[in-house]
Amino acid sequence: MTGIRIKMVSCETRSKLMHKAICVCLLAILLHPTTSSDLFRVGLKKRRLELDDIRVSRVIRKLKYSQQHPTTYQSLGDQDQVILKNYLDAQYYGVIGIGTPSQEFEVIFDTGSSNLWVPSSKCYFSLACYLHPKYKSTKSKTYTKNGKPCTITYGSGSISGFFSEDNVKVGDLVVKNQEFIEATREGSLSFVLAKFDGLLGLGFQEISVGNAVPVWYNMVDQGLVSEKVFSFWLNRDTEADVGGEIVFGGVDPAHFKGNHTYVPVTRKGYWQFNMGDIYLDNNSTGFCEQGCAAIMDSGTSLLAGPTTVIAQINHAIGAEGVVSAECKEVVSQYGEMIWDLLVSKVLPRQVCKELGLCVFGQENGIKTVVEKERSSVLCEVCEMAVIWAQTKLKLNETKEKAFEYVNQLCESLPSPAGESMIDCNNIENMPNVTFTIGGKPFSLTPQQYILKTGVGYTETCISGFSAFDLPPPTGPLWILGDVFMGAYHTVFDSGNLQIGIAEAT
């Protein structure tokens, strides 16, 4: 927080010094009543990014935005600071407590949803519940039974459970009688692999399952914050001890430079606003010249948008679709065997099964789903490679010529909807990508929009831009996730229904 520097003179008498000290303290209090001591911090963890984690994150995003929210929206201490953990340079999460005495959970603070949920002690048949702490209502003196059943339905799974009420501690703030979900079944992708236990939604009540009052609303209604504002600072340095901070009831000036640019919330539900044109260096993509809908989402790791312009961006930065990379991987590892099987008159449709690339297990579970997503891609590119090789074999071309041709086709495979790989040695030559918000430019440098995984010879660079075509009525929509929020300090002002953006420190 900002302060006033006072230079004291050593020759003053003790009484004058005391008098001045008292005056200085009173003046400081009058000029700046909220100090850094009013910000409450929680310790965080982090783990190095891996490629499969980006795949998981992409699927989580698909699941979250495939939720069926209502298409018609209804009307509707000073500062508390929670330190966030930086997980995968993507998922930021912090510790909350539920009940009396407090039971701790690590949750994602997600501006793209509105419910609070954690695993329940009554969750018996989901593997994820055995890998994370579970809420025990019998251990809390402040628990109130609710029992209303609920299901949060996703594109390929769901979370089921029931509502309960208890006190929720966020930093040093205690929200009383907060309605939350005890999850008794976690059947979706993220929860076994996840480093977080649950989720605390910071979106509007309009998208709250069961119309439950969000935690942030109760913070305001119970007079726990002096301003209807919370703000995010996300630290993109994965080696730093602190992954980031969320401040409830205000902002911390130490987290940003200059002034915030504010834009109005255009639709309550997500934190949605209008965005202008997008530039590659100084060249307009032309996609958002007439404006685009966008949301600021702390629960999404990458920056997602319509395929048309994401493909432009990834082409400009030299990104190669992961499908292209995995196509080459199949050719490199299995090319000889593919050729030998085709020469041996094995039917083309059987080749990839013979290689074990198109055989999927029937097990349920999150880990299996993750593996299935990669296996599905390998199966698809294997089958394409077989068809391409078979075409050249029929023309009596040599194996070398055939697979030179296959590799060329691999390079041509578009993969705009998946992850895109980058040559780590070429980052310095990539363009800035600039978003126009509130009539002002907000640029991302290559160092800000490229994510690195692995170390040494295993280091891989991934584009922070991912295609995501959300159908009407919710879409089309840009999702400015942690790639953007890591570069820009973000203020969520529910009192004035606006979002503020300033350069992060």
XYZ file of C-alpha atoms in Angstrom:
505
model
C 0.000 0.000 0.000
C 1.151 3.583 -0.495
C 2.462 5.510 2.501
C 3.967 8.796 3.646
C 7.696 9.113 4.339
C 8.613 11.359 7.276
C 12.224 12.399 7.877
C 12.827 12.961 11.579
C 15.501 15.355 12.925
C 17.716 13.852 15.610
C 18.174 17.109 17.569
C 14.450 17.359 18.531
C 13.622 17.006 22.196
C 11.902 13.821 23.334
C 8.589 15.561 24.011
C 8.573 17.227 20.589
C 9.464 13.940 18.982
C 6.580 12.222 20.755
C 4.211 15.016 19.754
C 5.291 14.800 16.126
C 5.061 11.034 16.091
C 1.477 11.182 17.345
C 0.596 13.805 14.725
C 2.233 11.780 11.976
C 0.315 8.652 13.000
C -2.990 10.538 13.097
C -2.256 12.115 9.708
C -1.385 8.747 8.192
C -4.597 7.226 9.513
C -6.683 10.105 8.117
C -4.995 10.034 4.722
C -4.868 6.264 4.327
C -7.157 4.315 6.635
C -6.559 0.900 4.993
C -3.078 -0.553 5.414
C -1.350 -3.688 4.222
C -2.040 -5.231 7.626
C -5.716 -5.403 6.578
C -4.815 -7.796 3.762
C -4.936 -11.430 4.823
C -2.693 -13.923 3.076
C -2.785 -17.690 2.628
C 0.255 -19.788 1.603
C 0.335 -21.482 -1.833
C 1.935 -24.367 -3.802
C 2.977 -24.753 -7.405
C 4.024 -27.482 -9.826
C 5.816 -27.375 -13.170
C 3.595 -27.327 -16.259
C 3.256 -30.503 -18.340
C 1.682 -30.948 -21.777
C -0.989 -33.369 -20.547
C -2.003 -30.752 -17.953
C -2.750 -28.318 -20.792
C -4.844 -31.029 -22.428
C -6.732 -31.549 -19.180
C -7.216 -27.802 -18.798
C -8.642 -27.582 -22.332
C -11.156 -30.321 -21.565
C -12.081 -28.672 -18.254
C -12.820 -25.474 -20.177
C -15.066 -27.399 -22.579
C -16.868 -28.964 -19.647
C -17.391 -25.704 -17.812
C -18.792 -23.733 -20.720
C -20.986 -26.592 -21.871
C -23.036 -26.150 -18.702
C -26.624 -25.286 -19.454
C -27.156 -21.933 -17.781
C -30.457 -20.043 -18.025
C -30.620 -17.960 -21.185
C -32.756 -15.307 -19.478
C -31.055 -13.540 -16.640
C -32.758 -12.467 -13.438
C -32.484 -9.052 -11.839
C -30.858 -8.872 -9.136
C -13.271 -5.186 7.875
C -12.082 -3.236 4.795
C -9.966 -5.556 2.595
C -9.237 -9.244 2.805
C -6.396 -10.675 0.782
C -5.916 -14.324 -0.100
C -2.579 -15.424 -1.502
C -2.982 -17.762 -4.445
C -0.964 -20.787 -5.502
C 0.354 -20.976 -9.038
C -0.395 -24.483 -10.330
C 0.879 -25.218 -13.846
C 1.233 -21.479 -14.449
C -2.482 -21.856 -15.051
C -4.637 -22.896 -12.123
C -4.438 -20.501 -9.192
C -5.894 -21.679 -5.933
C -5.892 -20.781 -2.246
C -6.956 -22.150 1.121
C -10.382 -21.606 2.669
C -11.925 -23.066 5.797
C -15.436 -24.444 6.275
C -17.073 -25.084 9.640
C -16.178 -24.590 13.302
C -13.475 -25.635 13.933
C -12.315 -24.826 10.437
C -11.797 -27.654 7.922
C -9.340 -26.537 5.246
C -9.706 -26.961 1.492
C -7.665 -25.708 -1.449
C -10.039 -24.174 -3.980
C -9.827 -22.401 -7.312
C -11.214 -18.870 -7.115
C -13.162 -18.924 -10.364
C -14.796 -15.834 -11.870
C -16.345 -18.100 -14.515
C -18.755 -19.863 -12.136
C -20.724 -19.006 -9.003
C -21.063 -21.996 -6.659
C -18.851 -23.138 -3.799
C -18.359 -26.902 -3.641
C -16.002 -29.288 -1.857
C -15.907 -33.093 -1.496
C -18.279 -34.526 1.100
C -17.560 -37.173 3.720
C -20.598 -38.891 2.214
C -18.774 -39.334 -1.106
C -18.097 -43.082 -1.193
C -17.907 -44.162 -4.806
C -15.704 -41.550 -6.534
C -11.943 -42.036 -6.586
C -11.344 -38.281 -6.437
C -12.973 -38.081 -3.008
C -10.330 -40.423 -1.595
C -7.507 -38.249 -2.920
C -8.739 -34.980 -1.380
C -9.920 -33.841 2.061
C -13.649 -34.202 2.665
C -16.042 -31.958 4.579
C -17.438 -33.623 7.713
C -20.596 -31.907 8.882
C -20.591 -33.841 12.170
C -17.320 -32.149 13.120
C -18.694 -28.594 12.794
C -20.559 -26.720 15.520
C -21.956 -24.209 13.001
C -23.320 -26.679 10.436
C -26.945 -26.282 9.346
C -28.664 -29.041 7.414
C -30.125 -28.115 4.039
C -30.185 -31.346 2.051
C -31.472 -29.947 -1.263
C -30.039 -32.216 -3.976
C -28.183 -30.741 -6.926
C -26.266 -31.736 -10.002
C -23.857 -29.595 -11.956
C -24.026 -31.091 -15.448
C -21.022 -30.854 -17.754
C -20.427 -31.916 -21.327
C -19.059 -35.345 -20.380
C -19.798 -35.848 -16.734
C -21.259 -34.212 -13.677
C -20.813 -33.341 -10.036
C -23.661 -34.472 -7.817
C -24.352 -33.761 -4.204
C -26.505 -31.716 -1.891
C -26.532 -28.269 -0.349
C -25.448 -27.573 3.216
C -24.854 -24.384 5.184
C -21.896 -23.485 7.379
C -19.434 -20.721 8.121
C -16.778 -20.211 5.458
C -13.430 -18.596 6.263
C -11.613 -16.764 3.467
C -8.404 -15.176 4.712
C -9.502 -13.670 8.022
C -13.064 -13.051 6.876
C -15.742 -15.413 8.139
C -18.894 -15.639 6.025
C -21.732 -16.990 8.154
C -24.381 -19.473 7.029
C -22.933 -19.861 3.551
C -24.798 -22.243 1.272
C -22.410 -24.646 -0.500
C -22.436 -28.011 -2.226
C -21.186 -31.180 -0.587
C -20.096 -33.205 -3.618
C -20.952 -36.880 -3.233
C -19.990 -37.858 -6.772
C -17.175 -36.363 -8.817
C -17.432 -38.103 -12.137
C -15.725 -35.593 -14.384
C -12.229 -35.329 -15.800
C -10.420 -32.881 -13.607
C -10.832 -34.070 -10.082
C -8.477 -37.038 -9.702
C -5.594 -35.231 -11.390
C -6.400 -31.853 -9.881
C -4.248 -30.209 -7.232
C -7.306 -28.378 -5.938
C -10.032 -29.850 -3.740
C -12.983 -27.737 -4.821
C -14.068 -24.505 -6.386
C -15.212 -21.117 -5.101
C -17.189 -19.292 -7.780
C -16.964 -15.506 -8.042
C -19.400 -15.064 -10.919
C -22.898 -13.624 -10.625
C -25.825 -15.376 -8.972
C -27.547 -15.607 -12.361
C -25.402 -18.656 -13.207
C -25.421 -20.174 -9.727
C -26.737 -23.744 -9.685
C -29.747 -23.937 -7.366
C -29.745 -20.123 -7.270
C -27.425 -20.374 -4.260
C -26.123 -17.026 -2.996
C -22.411 -16.811 -3.922
C -19.752 -16.304 -1.238
C -18.894 -12.846 -2.592
C -22.521 -11.679 -2.304
C -22.603 -12.735 1.355
C -19.300 -10.983 2.060
C -20.953 -7.775 0.873
C -24.337 -8.361 2.529
C -22.768 -9.228 5.883
C -20.692 -6.042 5.859
C -17.352 -7.846 5.760
C -15.911 -5.594 3.039
C -16.059 -1.833 2.694
C -16.183 -1.805 -1.120
C -18.011 -4.065 -3.555
C -14.730 -4.783 -5.290
C -12.327 -7.710 -5.479
C -9.135 -7.846 -7.509
C -6.707 -10.424 -8.911
C -2.946 -10.371 -9.234
C -1.551 -13.561 -10.803
C 2.176 -14.165 -10.587
C 3.379 -15.916 -13.748
C 6.776 -16.665 -12.198
C 6.471 -20.377 -11.424
C 9.618 -20.237 -9.274
C 8.228 -17.553 -6.942
C 6.979 -18.455 -3.466
C 3.733 -16.531 -3.954
C 1.563 -17.564 -6.893
C -0.675 -14.506 -6.749
C -3.182 -12.642 -4.602
C -6.868 -11.936 -4.590
C -7.981 -8.941 -2.536
C -11.564 -8.732 -1.313
C -12.902 -5.228 -0.642
C -10.333 -3.253 -2.629
C -7.047 -3.320 -4.519
C -3.397 -3.420 -3.550
C -1.468 -0.639 -5.384
C 1.687 -2.744 -5.148
C 0.208 -5.084 -7.748
C -0.211 -2.694 -10.703
C 1.199 0.311 -12.559
C -0.687 3.417 -13.657
C -4.469 3.605 -13.758
C -7.056 0.972 -14.538
C -9.103 1.115 -17.721
C -12.713 0.283 -16.844
C -15.292 -1.326 -19.116
C -18.937 -2.024 -18.202
C -20.276 -5.505 -17.608
C -22.606 -6.119 -20.554
C -24.343 -9.255 -19.311
C -24.543 -10.508 -15.737
C -23.685 -14.154 -15.327
C -20.055 -14.380 -16.317
C -17.982 -11.189 -16.041
C -18.783 -10.319 -19.653
C -17.766 -7.172 -21.548
C -17.254 -5.896 -25.090
C -13.819 -6.037 -26.692
C -12.490 -4.281 -29.798
C -10.109 -5.284 -32.573
C -7.152 -7.656 -32.171
C -3.730 -6.868 -33.672
C -0.663 -8.898 -34.599
C 2.044 -6.330 -34.035
C 0.397 -3.367 -35.820
C -1.705 -5.412 -38.234
C -5.427 -5.783 -37.613
C -6.912 -9.257 -37.753
C -10.195 -7.579 -38.648
C -12.141 -10.075 -36.584
C -13.382 -7.781 -33.813
C -13.525 -4.456 -35.643
C -17.253 -4.285 -34.875
C -16.745 -5.578 -31.356
C -16.652 -9.011 -29.735
C -18.114 -10.399 -26.526
C -15.510 -11.486 -23.990
C -15.354 -12.673 -20.410
C -12.619 -12.363 -17.795
C -12.170 -15.840 -16.338
C -9.663 -16.674 -13.615
C -10.627 -20.345 -13.883
C -9.374 -20.773 -17.471
C -5.670 -21.263 -18.036
C -5.234 -20.183 -21.653
C -6.729 -17.441 -23.795
C -9.510 -18.912 -25.915
C -11.410 -17.526 -28.855
C -13.146 -18.390 -32.150
C -11.213 -20.716 -34.447
C -11.081 -18.197 -37.306
C -8.867 -15.692 -35.504
C -7.006 -18.142 -33.240
C -5.818 -19.908 -36.392
C -4.570 -16.544 -37.692
C -2.708 -15.844 -34.464
C -1.149 -19.297 -34.215
C -0.093 -19.160 -37.873
C 1.526 -15.738 -37.320
C 3.520 -16.954 -34.310
C 4.639 -20.107 -36.109
C 2.632 -22.500 -33.980
C 2.324 -26.081 -35.150
C -0.793 -27.952 -34.143
C -0.179 -30.717 -31.640
C -2.018 -33.055 -34.002
C 0.700 -32.267 -36.574
C 3.412 -32.976 -34.008
C 1.765 -36.235 -32.964
C 1.291 -37.210 -36.605
C 5.055 -36.945 -37.054
C 5.518 -38.877 -33.812
C 3.420 -41.748 -35.202
C 5.380 -41.738 -38.465
C 8.700 -41.699 -36.600
C 7.846 -44.461 -34.141
C 5.509 -46.661 -36.163
C 6.279 -45.866 -39.825
C 8.371 -48.994 -40.445
C 5.733 -51.243 -38.876
C 2.905 -49.520 -40.756
C 4.742 -50.122 -44.035
C 5.565 -53.738 -43.212
C 1.963 -54.494 -42.230
C 0.644 -52.915 -45.443
C 3.190 -54.850 -47.532
C 2.044 -58.015 -45.702
C -1.490 -57.349 -46.985
C -2.918 -56.498 -43.563
C -6.137 -54.577 -44.142
C -5.529 -50.807 -43.665
C -8.376 -50.563 -41.133
C -6.642 -53.225 -38.994
C -3.121 -51.745 -39.038
C -3.513 -49.265 -36.189
C -5.312 -51.862 -34.069
C -2.406 -54.229 -34.641
C -0.061 -51.487 -33.408
C -2.181 -50.947 -30.288
C -2.989 -47.334 -31.155
C -6.714 -47.826 -31.679
C -7.569 -50.016 -28.708
C -9.345 -48.259 -25.850
C -10.022 -49.553 -22.363
C -13.522 -49.560 -20.956
C -12.565 -48.399 -17.486
C -14.258 -45.386 -16.013
C -12.331 -42.726 -14.186
C -10.657 -39.423 -14.777
C -7.215 -40.747 -15.507
C -8.602 -43.059 -18.149
C -10.402 -40.127 -19.797
C -7.144 -38.167 -19.975
C -5.347 -41.117 -21.515
C -8.269 -41.689 -23.890
C -8.023 -38.132 -25.229
C -4.374 -38.630 -26.207
C -5.034 -42.171 -27.496
C -7.871 -40.869 -29.645
C -5.557 -38.364 -31.319
C -2.855 -40.997 -31.918
C -5.461 -43.356 -33.356
C -6.798 -40.706 -35.717
C -3.385 -39.674 -37.039
C -2.313 -43.304 -37.356
C -5.341 -44.080 -39.502
C -4.631 -41.029 -41.675
C -0.973 -42.031 -42.043
C -2.018 -45.551 -43.080
C -4.313 -44.202 -45.812
C -1.616 -41.843 -47.076
C 1.039 -44.590 -47.084
C -1.347 -47.041 -48.767
C -1.908 -44.513 -51.558
C 1.842 -44.387 -52.292
C 2.214 -48.154 -51.932
C -0.385 -48.650 -54.680
C 1.736 -46.393 -56.896
C 4.763 -48.621 -56.235
C 6.710 -45.759 -54.678
C 9.523 -46.477 -52.269
C 9.034 -46.447 -48.511
C 11.275 -43.377 -48.198
C 9.264 -41.449 -50.788
C 6.007 -42.530 -49.207
C 6.895 -41.297 -45.750
C 8.426 -38.095 -47.041
C 4.964 -37.473 -48.488
C 3.254 -38.494 -45.224
C 5.418 -36.090 -43.228
C 4.515 -33.262 -45.585
C 0.847 -33.994 -45.023
C 1.443 -34.084 -41.261
C 2.773 -30.533 -41.447
C -0.376 -29.459 -43.253
C -2.762 -30.816 -40.640
C -4.698 -27.979 -39.025
C -5.142 -28.229 -35.286
C -6.711 -24.904 -34.326
C -8.937 -26.366 -31.625
C -6.138 -28.083 -29.718
C -2.822 -27.069 -28.255
C -0.243 -25.584 -30.603
C 3.490 -26.156 -30.286
C 6.100 -23.429 -30.660
C 9.819 -23.540 -31.446
C 11.292 -22.368 -28.125
C 14.262 -20.850 -29.966
C 12.015 -18.551 -31.972
C 10.187 -16.763 -29.160
C 12.160 -13.525 -29.570
C 11.002 -13.237 -33.187
C 7.296 -13.611 -32.527
C 4.866 -10.681 -32.732
C 3.053 -9.021 -29.880
C -0.680 -9.750 -29.787
C -2.772 -6.737 -28.797
C -6.373 -6.624 -27.577
C -8.406 -3.418 -27.691
C -10.415 -2.991 -24.486
C -12.158 0.223 -23.530
C -10.584 1.834 -26.602
C -7.050 1.175 -25.295
C -4.444 -1.384 -26.396
C -3.445 -4.234 -24.070
C -0.518 -6.143 -25.535
C 0.842 -9.575 -24.743
C 4.491 -10.246 -25.537
C 5.665 -13.694 -26.683
C 7.168 -14.224 -23.221
C 3.692 -13.669 -21.767
C 1.628 -15.784 -24.162
C 3.982 -18.764 -24.537
C 3.846 -21.464 -21.849
C 6.874 -23.657 -21.237
C 6.744 -27.257 -20.075
C 9.562 -29.553 -19.010
C 13.230 -28.681 -18.555
C 16.415 -29.143 -20.552
C 16.060 -31.353 -23.625
C 12.424 -32.105 -22.684
C 11.432 -28.431 -22.727
C 8.382 -27.774 -24.871
C 6.748 -24.453 -25.688
C 2.991 -24.158 -26.147
C 0.921 -21.318 -27.544
C -1.257 -19.631 -24.939
C -4.000 -19.224 -27.579
C -6.549 -21.977 -27.966
C -9.553 -22.160 -30.275
C -12.927 -22.592 -28.619
C -16.140 -22.135 -30.551
C -18.977 -21.621 -28.118
C -22.395 -21.821 -29.805
C -25.232 -19.314 -29.291
C -26.880 -18.082 -27.175
C -23.838 -17.907 -24.872
C -21.296 -17.653 -27.688
C -19.413 -16.748 -29.729
C -17.231 -15.605 -26.872
C -13.630 -14.775 -26.080
C -12.336 -16.151 -22.786
C -9.494 -14.092 -21.332
C -7.969 -16.521 -18.881
C -4.797 -16.599 -16.848
C -2.529 -15.883 -19.839
C -4.118 -12.434 -20.023
C -4.727 -11.932 -16.293
C -1.104 -12.793 -15.554
C -0.034 -9.744 -17.560
C -2.783 -7.428 -16.312
C -4.059 -6.739 -12.807
C -7.828 -7.095 -12.887
C -10.506 -5.433 -10.760
C -14.021 -6.890 -10.516
C -16.374 -4.125 -9.387
C -19.815 -5.578 -8.651
C -21.059 -2.299 -7.158
C -20.640 -0.398 -10.416
C -20.839 -3.470 -12.698
C -17.486 -2.876 -14.342
C -14.099 -4.505 -14.869
C -10.802 -2.669 -14.483
C -7.526 -3.595 -16.201
C -4.031 -2.240 -15.529
C -0.475 -3.433 -16.164
C 0.561 -5.882 -13.463
C 3.803 -5.456 -11.528
